[in-house]
mmCIF file of C-alpha atoms in Angstrom:
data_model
loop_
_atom_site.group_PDB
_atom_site.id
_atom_site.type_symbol
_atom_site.label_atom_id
_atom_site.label_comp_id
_atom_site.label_asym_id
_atom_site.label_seq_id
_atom_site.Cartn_x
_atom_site.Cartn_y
_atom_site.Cartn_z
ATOM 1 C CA UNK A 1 106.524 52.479 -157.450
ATOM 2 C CA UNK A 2 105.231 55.095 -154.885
ATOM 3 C CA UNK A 3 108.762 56.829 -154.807
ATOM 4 C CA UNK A 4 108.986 57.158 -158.969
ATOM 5 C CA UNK A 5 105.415 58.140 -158.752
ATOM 6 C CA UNK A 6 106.111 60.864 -155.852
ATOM 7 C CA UNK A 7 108.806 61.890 -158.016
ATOM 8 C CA UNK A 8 106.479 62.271 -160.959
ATOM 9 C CA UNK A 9 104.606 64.525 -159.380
ATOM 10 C CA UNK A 10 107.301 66.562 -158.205
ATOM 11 C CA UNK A 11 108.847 66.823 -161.417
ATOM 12 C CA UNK A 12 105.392 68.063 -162.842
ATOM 13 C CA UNK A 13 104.953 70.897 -160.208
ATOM 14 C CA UNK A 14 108.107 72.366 -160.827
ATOM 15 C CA UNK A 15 107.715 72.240 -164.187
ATOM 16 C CA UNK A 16 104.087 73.990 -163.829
ATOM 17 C CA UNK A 17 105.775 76.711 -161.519
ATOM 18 C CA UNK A 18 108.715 77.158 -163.719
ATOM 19 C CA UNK A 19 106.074 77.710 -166.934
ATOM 20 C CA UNK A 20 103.862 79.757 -164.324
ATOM 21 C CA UNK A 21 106.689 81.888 -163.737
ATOM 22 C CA UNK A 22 107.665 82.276 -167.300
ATOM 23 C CA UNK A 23 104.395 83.346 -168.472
ATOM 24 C CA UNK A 24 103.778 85.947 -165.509
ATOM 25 C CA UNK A 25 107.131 87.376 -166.168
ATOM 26 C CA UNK A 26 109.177 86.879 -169.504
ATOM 27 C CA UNK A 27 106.873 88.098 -171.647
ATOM 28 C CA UNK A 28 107.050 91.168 -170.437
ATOM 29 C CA UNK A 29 110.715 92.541 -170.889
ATOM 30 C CA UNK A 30 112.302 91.272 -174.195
ATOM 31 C CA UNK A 31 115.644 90.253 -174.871
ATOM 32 C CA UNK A 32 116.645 93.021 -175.922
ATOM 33 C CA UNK A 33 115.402 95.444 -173.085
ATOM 34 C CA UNK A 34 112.502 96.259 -174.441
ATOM 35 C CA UNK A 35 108.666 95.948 -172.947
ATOM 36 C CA UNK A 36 105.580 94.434 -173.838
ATOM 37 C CA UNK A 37 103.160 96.806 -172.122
ATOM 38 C CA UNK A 38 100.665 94.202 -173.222
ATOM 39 C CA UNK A 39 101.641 92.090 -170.248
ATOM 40 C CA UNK A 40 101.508 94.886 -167.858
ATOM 41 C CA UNK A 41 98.759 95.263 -165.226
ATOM 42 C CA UNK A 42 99.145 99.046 -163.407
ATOM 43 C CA UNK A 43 97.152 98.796 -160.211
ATOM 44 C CA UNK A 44 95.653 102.639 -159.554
ATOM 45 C CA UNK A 45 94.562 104.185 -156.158
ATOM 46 C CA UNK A 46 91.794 106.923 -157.033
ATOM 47 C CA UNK A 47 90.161 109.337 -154.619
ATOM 48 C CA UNK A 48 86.881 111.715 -154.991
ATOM 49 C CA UNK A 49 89.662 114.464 -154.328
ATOM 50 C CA UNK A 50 91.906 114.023 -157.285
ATOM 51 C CA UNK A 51 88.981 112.330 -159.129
ATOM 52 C CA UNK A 52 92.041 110.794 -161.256
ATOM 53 C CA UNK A 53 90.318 108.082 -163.221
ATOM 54 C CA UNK A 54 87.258 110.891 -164.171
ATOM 55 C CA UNK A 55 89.910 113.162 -165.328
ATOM 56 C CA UNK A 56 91.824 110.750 -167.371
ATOM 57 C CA UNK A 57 88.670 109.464 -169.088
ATOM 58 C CA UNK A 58 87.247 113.194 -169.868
ATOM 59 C CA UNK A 59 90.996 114.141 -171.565
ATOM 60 C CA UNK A 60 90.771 110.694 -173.242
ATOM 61 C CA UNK A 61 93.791 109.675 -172.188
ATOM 62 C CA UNK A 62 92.604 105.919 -171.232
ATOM 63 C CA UNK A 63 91.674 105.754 -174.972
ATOM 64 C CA UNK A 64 94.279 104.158 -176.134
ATOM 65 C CA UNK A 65 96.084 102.474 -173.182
ATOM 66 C CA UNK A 66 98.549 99.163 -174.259
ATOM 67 C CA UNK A 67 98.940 97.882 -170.724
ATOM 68 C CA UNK A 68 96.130 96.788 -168.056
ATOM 69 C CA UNK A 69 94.739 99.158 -165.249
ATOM 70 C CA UNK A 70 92.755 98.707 -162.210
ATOM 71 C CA UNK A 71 91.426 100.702 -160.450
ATOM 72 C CA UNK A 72 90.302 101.160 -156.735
ATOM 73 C CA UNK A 73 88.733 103.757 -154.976
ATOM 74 C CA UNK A 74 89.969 105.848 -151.388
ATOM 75 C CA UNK A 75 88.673 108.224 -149.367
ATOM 76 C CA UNK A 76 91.728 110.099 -148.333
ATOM 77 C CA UNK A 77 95.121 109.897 -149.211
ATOM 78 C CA UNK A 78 96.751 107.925 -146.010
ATOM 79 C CA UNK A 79 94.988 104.795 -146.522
ATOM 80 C CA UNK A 80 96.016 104.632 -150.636
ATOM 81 C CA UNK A 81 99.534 105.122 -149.466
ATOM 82 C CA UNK A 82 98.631 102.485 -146.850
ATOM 83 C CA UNK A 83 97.921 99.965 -149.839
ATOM 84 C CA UNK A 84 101.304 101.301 -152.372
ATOM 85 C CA UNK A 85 103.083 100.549 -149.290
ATOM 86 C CA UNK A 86 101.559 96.814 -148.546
ATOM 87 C CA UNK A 87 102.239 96.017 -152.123
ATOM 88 C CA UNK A 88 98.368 96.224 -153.321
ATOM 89 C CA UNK A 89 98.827 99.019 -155.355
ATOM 90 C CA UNK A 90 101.727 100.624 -158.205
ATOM 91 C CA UNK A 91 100.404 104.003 -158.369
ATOM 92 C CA UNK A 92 98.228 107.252 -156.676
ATOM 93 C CA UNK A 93 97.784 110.649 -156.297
ATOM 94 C CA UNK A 94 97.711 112.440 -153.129
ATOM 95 C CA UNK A 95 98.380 115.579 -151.344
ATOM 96 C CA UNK A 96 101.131 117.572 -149.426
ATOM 97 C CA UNK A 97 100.561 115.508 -146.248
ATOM 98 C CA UNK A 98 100.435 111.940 -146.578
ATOM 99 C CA UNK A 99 103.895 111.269 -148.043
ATOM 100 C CA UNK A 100 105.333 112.804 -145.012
ATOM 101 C CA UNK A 101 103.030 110.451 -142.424
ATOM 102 C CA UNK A 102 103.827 107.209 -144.880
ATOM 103 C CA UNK A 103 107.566 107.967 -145.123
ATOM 104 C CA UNK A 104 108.348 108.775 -141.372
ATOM 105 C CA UNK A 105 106.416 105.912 -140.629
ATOM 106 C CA UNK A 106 109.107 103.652 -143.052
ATOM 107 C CA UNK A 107 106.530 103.354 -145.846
ATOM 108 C CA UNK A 108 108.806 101.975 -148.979
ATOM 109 C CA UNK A 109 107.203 104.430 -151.466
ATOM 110 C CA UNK A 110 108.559 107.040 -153.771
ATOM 111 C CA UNK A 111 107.478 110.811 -154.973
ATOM 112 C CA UNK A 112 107.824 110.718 -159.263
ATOM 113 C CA UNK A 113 106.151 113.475 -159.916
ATOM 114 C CA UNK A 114 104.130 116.468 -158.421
ATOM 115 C CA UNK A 115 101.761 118.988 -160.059
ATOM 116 C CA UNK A 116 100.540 122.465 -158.234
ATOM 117 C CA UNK A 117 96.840 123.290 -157.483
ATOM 118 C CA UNK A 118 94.835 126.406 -156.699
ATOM 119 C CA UNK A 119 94.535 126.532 -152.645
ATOM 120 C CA UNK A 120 91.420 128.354 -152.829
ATOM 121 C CA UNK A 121 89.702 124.968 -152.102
ATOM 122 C CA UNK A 122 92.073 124.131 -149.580
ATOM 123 C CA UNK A 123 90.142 125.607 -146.430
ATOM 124 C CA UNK A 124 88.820 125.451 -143.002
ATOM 125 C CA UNK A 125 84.504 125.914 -142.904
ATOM 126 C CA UNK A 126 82.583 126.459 -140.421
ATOM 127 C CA UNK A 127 78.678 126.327 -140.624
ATOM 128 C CA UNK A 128 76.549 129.499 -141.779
ATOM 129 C CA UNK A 129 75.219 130.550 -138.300
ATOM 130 C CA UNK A 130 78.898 130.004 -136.366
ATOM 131 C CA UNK A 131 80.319 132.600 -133.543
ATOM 132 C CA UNK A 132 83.787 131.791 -135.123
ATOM 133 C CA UNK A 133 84.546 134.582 -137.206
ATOM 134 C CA UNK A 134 88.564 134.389 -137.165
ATOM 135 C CA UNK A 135 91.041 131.470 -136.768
ATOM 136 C CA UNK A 136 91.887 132.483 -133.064
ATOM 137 C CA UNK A 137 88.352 131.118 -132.363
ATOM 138 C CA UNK A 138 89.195 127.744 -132.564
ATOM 139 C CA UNK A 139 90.685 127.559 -129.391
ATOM 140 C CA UNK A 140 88.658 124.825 -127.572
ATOM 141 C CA UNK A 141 86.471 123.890 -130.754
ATOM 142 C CA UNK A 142 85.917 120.160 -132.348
ATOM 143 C CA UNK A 143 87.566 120.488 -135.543
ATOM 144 C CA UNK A 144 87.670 117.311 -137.703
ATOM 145 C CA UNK A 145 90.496 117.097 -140.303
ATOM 146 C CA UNK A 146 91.624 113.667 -141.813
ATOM 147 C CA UNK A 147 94.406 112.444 -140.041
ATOM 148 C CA UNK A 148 97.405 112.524 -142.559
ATOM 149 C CA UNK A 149 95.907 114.179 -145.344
ATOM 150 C CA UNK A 150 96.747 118.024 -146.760
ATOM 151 C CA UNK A 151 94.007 119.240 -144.411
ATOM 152 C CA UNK A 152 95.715 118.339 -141.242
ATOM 153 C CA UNK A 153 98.901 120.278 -142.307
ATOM 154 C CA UNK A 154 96.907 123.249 -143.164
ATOM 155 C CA UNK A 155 95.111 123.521 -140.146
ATOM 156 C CA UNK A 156 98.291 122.942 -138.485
ATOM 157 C CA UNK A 157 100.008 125.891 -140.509
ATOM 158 C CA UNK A 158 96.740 127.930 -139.899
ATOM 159 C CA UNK A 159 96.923 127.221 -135.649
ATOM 160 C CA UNK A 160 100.701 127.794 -135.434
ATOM 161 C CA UNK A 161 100.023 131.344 -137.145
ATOM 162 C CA UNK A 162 97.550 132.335 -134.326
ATOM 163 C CA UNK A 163 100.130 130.786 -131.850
ATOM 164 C CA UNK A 164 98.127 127.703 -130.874
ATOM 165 C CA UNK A 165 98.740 123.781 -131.474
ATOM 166 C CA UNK A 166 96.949 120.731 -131.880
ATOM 167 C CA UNK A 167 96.115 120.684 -127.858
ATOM 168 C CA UNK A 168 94.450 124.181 -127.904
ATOM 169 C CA UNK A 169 91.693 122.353 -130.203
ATOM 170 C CA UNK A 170 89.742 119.370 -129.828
ATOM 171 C CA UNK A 171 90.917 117.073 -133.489
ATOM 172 C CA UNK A 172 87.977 114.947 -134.010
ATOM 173 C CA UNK A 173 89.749 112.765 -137.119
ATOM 174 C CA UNK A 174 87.616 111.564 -139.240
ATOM 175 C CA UNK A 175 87.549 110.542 -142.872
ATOM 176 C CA UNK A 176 85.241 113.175 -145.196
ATOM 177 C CA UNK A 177 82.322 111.488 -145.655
ATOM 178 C CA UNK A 178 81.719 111.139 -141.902
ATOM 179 C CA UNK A 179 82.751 114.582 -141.339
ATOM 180 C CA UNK A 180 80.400 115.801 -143.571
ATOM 181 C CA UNK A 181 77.328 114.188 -141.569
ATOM 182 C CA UNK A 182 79.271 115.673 -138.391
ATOM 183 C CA UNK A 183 78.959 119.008 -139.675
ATOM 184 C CA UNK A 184 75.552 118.580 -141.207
ATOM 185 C CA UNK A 185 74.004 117.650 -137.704
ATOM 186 C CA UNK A 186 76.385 119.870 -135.263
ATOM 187 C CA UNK A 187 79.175 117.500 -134.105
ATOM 188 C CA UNK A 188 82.138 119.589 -134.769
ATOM 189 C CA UNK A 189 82.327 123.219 -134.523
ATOM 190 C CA UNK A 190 84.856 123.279 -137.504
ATOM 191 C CA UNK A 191 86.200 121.024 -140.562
ATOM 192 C CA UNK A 192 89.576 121.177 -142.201
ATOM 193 C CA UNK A 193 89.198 120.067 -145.576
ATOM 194 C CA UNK A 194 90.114 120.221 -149.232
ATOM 195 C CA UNK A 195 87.555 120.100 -152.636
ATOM 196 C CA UNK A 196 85.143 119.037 -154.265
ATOM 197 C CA UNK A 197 84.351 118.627 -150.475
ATOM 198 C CA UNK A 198 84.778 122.258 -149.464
ATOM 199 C CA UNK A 199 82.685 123.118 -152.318
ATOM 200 C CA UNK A 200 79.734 119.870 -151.291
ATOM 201 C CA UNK A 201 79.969 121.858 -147.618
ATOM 202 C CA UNK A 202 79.407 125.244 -148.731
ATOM 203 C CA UNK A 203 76.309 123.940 -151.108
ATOM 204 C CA UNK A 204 74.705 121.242 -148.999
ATOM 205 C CA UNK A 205 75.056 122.687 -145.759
ATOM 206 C CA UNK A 206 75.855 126.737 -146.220
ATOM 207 C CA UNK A 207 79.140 126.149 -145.007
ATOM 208 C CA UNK A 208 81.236 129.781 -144.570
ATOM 209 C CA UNK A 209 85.366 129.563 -145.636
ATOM 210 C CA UNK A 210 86.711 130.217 -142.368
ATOM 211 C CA UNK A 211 89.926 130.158 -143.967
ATOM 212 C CA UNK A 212 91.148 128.689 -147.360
ATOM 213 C CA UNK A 213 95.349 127.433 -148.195
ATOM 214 C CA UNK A 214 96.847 131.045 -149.420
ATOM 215 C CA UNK A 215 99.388 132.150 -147.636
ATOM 216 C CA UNK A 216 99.098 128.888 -145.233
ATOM 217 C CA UNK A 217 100.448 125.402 -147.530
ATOM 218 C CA UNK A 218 101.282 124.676 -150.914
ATOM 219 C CA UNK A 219 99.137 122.763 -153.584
ATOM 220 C CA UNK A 220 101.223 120.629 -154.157
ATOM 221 C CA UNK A 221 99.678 116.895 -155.130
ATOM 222 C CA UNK A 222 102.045 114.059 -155.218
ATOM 223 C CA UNK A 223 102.253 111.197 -157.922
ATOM 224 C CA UNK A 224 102.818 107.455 -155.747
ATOM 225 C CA UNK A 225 104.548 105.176 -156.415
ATOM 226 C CA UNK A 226 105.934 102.308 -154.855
ATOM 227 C CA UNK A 227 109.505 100.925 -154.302
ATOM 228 C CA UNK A 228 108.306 97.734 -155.388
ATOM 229 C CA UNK A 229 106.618 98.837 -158.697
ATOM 230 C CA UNK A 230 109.884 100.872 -159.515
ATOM 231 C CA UNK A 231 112.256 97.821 -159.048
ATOM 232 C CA UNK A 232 110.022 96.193 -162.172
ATOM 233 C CA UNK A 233 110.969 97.492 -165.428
ATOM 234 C CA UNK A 234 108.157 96.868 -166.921
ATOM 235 C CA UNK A 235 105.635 98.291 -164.400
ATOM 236 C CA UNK A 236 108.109 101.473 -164.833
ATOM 237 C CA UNK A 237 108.344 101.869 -168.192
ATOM 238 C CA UNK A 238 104.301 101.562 -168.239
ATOM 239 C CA UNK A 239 104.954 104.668 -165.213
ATOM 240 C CA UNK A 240 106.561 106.615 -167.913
ATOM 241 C CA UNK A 241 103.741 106.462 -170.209
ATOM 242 C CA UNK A 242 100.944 106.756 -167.171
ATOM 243 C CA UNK A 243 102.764 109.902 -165.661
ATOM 244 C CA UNK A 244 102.938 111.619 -169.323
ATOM 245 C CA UNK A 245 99.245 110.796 -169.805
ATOM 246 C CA UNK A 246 98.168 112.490 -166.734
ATOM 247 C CA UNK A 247 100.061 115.775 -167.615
ATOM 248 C CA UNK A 248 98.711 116.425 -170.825
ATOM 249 C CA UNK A 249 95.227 115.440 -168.594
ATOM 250 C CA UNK A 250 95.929 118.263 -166.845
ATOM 251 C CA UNK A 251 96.469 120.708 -169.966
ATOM 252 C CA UNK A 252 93.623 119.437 -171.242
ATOM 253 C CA UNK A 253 92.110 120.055 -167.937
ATOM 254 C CA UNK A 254 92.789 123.543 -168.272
ATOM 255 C CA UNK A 255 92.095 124.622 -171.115
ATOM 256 C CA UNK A 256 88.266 122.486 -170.675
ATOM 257 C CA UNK A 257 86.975 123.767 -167.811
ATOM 258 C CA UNK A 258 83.263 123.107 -168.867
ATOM 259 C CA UNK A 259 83.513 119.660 -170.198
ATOM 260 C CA UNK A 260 85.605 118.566 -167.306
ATOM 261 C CA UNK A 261 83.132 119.361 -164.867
ATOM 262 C CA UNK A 262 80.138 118.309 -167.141
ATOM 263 C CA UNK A 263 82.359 114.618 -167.420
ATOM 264 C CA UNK A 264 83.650 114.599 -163.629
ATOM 265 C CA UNK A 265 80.084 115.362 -162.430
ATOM 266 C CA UNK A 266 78.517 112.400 -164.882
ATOM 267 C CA UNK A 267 81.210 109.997 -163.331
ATOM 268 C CA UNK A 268 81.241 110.576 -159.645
ATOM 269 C CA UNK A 269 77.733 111.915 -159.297
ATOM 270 C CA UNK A 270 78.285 114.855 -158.092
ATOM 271 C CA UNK A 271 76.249 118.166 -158.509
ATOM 272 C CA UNK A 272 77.759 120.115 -161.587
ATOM 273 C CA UNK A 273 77.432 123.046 -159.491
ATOM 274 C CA UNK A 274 79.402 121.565 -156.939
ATOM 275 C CA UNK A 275 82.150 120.381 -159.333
ATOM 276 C CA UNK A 276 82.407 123.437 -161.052
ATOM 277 C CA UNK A 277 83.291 125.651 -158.138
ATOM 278 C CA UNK A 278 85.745 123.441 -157.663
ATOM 279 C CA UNK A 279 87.157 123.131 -160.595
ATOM 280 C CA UNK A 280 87.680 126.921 -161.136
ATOM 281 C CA UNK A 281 89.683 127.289 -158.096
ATOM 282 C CA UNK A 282 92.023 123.994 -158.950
ATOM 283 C CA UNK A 283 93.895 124.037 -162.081
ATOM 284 C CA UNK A 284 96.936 122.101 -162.482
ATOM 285 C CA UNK A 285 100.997 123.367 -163.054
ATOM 286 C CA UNK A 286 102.737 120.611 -163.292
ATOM 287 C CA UNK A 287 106.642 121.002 -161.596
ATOM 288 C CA UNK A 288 109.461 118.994 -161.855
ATOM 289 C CA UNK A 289 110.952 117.429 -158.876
ATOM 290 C CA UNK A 290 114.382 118.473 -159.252
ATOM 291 C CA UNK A 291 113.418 122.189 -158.805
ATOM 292 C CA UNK A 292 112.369 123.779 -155.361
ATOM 293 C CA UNK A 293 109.302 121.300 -154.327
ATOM 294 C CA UNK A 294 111.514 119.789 -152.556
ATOM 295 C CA UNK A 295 112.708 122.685 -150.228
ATOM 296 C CA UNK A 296 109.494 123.279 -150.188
ATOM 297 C CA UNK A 297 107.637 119.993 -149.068
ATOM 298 C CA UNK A 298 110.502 119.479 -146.485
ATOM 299 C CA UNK A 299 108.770 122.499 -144.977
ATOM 300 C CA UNK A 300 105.498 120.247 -144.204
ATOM 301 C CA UNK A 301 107.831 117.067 -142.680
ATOM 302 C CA UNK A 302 109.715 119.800 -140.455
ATOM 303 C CA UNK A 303 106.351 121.184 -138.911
ATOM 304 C CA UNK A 304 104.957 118.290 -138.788
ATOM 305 C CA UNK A 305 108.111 116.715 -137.052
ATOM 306 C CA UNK A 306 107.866 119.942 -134.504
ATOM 307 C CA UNK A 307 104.213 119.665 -133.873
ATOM 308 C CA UNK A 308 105.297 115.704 -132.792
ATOM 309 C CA UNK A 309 102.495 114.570 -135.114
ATOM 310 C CA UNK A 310 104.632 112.147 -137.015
ATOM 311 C CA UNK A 311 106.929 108.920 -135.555
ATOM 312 C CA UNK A 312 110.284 110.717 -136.225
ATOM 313 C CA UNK A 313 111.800 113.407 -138.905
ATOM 314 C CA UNK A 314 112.142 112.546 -142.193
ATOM 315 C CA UNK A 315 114.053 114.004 -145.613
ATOM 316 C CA UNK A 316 111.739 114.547 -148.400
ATOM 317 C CA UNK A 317 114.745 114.310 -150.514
ATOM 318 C CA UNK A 318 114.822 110.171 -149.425
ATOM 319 C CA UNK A 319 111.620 109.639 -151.211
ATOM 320 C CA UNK A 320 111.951 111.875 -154.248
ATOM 321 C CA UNK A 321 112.551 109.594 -157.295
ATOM 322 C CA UNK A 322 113.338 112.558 -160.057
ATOM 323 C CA UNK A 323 113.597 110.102 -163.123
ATOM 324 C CA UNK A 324 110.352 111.251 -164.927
ATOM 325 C CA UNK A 325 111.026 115.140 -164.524
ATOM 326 C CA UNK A 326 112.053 114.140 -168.198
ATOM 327 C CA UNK A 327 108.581 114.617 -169.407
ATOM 328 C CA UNK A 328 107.848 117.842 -168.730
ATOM 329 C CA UNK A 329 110.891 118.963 -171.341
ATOM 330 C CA UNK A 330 109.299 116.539 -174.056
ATOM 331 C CA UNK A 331 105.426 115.614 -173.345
ATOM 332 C CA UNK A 332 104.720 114.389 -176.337
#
């Protein structure tokens, strides 16, 4: 009696898997190939820099979304890629420099798509009253950058042009927020850093541009993904529709430069003021992988590999997934 009734039981939990399984899964891709985005759930990294989920919501491209979406919230780029990488997350912005650090460091993730911004926000500030008036000044000074992020490959850039290197400065690295308070109360001499925080910097605390991204990096910011997420057809084909929603996002962007500070401000609470400065100096052109970005981002792994700053060299052509350059030809 025991032994039928152990087998019972045993008989019941695979059946409960099996059916657990089925309903997680089936659903989703038909018989035919086709996808129920219904089923889908499209876990989003966000970040006060790309300010992704404000921007969707002011273009009102969530309006009308068939699949699921979380969302959770970063403070720099490394640590999303962090989470795409552990599994946690399907999708994320980010800038030129944390791709590079993920990748080298064997990070199974994957570039789909890439968009330029203005680099006038892209900038090294010092505070009002500081004796460093060019870049050759930082010799010796505390500079915080976060480790991984665009910043720390425009400083880089900006150092190598005055013929110094990381050891001819002391990095403090530290995520924004904190650097912000280190600036604000005279803890670093010098913060590499991209907006809305160059613009919070230069309102809160009088903060002077040192030295902004022309001439020194590119703008380019990244679209995430996962290895993972692309494996699943039906988290990609919801991809396809997310990556089209964010470029017409960015037209919209554009060509609403009032409204999309006046909506960005109401959702992350930051000063219009603030947001509008950086807005002006940020709009989006969206590229398609298969052009020269790549050429062009390989120049970020290849300094960074020089500088010894990442684990080993890496080909940005290994984590360049091109399949959605598609969109840009028909957006619609």
């Amino acid at each position: 009696m025991k032994r039928r009734i152990t087998t019972l039981i045993a008989a019941a939990l695979l059946l409960t898997v099996t059916a657990a399984c089925g309903a997680r899964e089936e659903p989703r891709v038909r018989a035919d190939g086709s996808v129920d985005l219904s089923q889908v759930t499209l876990r989003v990294g966000d970040q006060k820099g790309t300010g992704l989920q404000a921007l969707l919501t002011a273009a009102g491209q969530l309006d009308d979304v068939e699949y699921k979406v979380t969302w959770s919230q970063f403070t720099s780029g490394p640590p999303l890629l962090e989470a795409i990488n552990a599994g946690s997350l399907d999708f994320g912005a980010v800038g030129n420099s944390p791709p590079v650090f993920a990748a080298s460091a064997g990070a199974k993730i994957a570039i789909v798509a890439v968009s330029e911004k203005g680099r006038g926000g892209q900038a090294v500030v010092v505070p009002a009253g500081s004796s460093i008036k060019t870049p050759a000044d930082l010799r010796g000074r505390r500079v915080a950058v976060a480790k991984g992020s665009s910043s720390n490959f425009h400083l880089l850039a900006v150092l190598k042009k005055e013929g110094l290197s990381f050891g001819d400065i002391q990095p403090q690295y530290l995520q924004p927020p904190d650097a912000l308070a280190a600036l604000s109360s005279g803890k670093i001499d010098a913060w590499a850093i991209w907006d809305p925080y160059t613009a919070q910097a230069q309102a809160q605390t009088k903060a002077r541009i040192l030295i902004d991204g022309e001439d020194y990096t590119n703008g380019f910011e990244f679209q995430i993904t996962g290895r993972e997420t692309l494996a699943d057809p039906a988290r990609t084909a919801a991809l396809g529709d997310w990556v089209t929603r964010i470029r017409k996002a960015h037209r919209w962007a554009n060509d609403n430069q009032d409204e999309w500070t006046k909506v960005y401000s109401e959702l992350t609470g930051l000063d219009p003021g603030i947001v509008g400065t950086a807005i002006k100096r940020s709009s989006f052109k969206d590229l398609k992988l298969a052009g020269d970005v790549v050429e062009r981002e390989q120049l970020v792994a290849d300094a960074f590999s020089e500088a010894r700053l990442i684990p080993a060299p890496i080909k940005i052509a290994d984590v360049v997934d091109t399949r959605f350059d598609a969109i840009l030809e028909n957006p619609s």
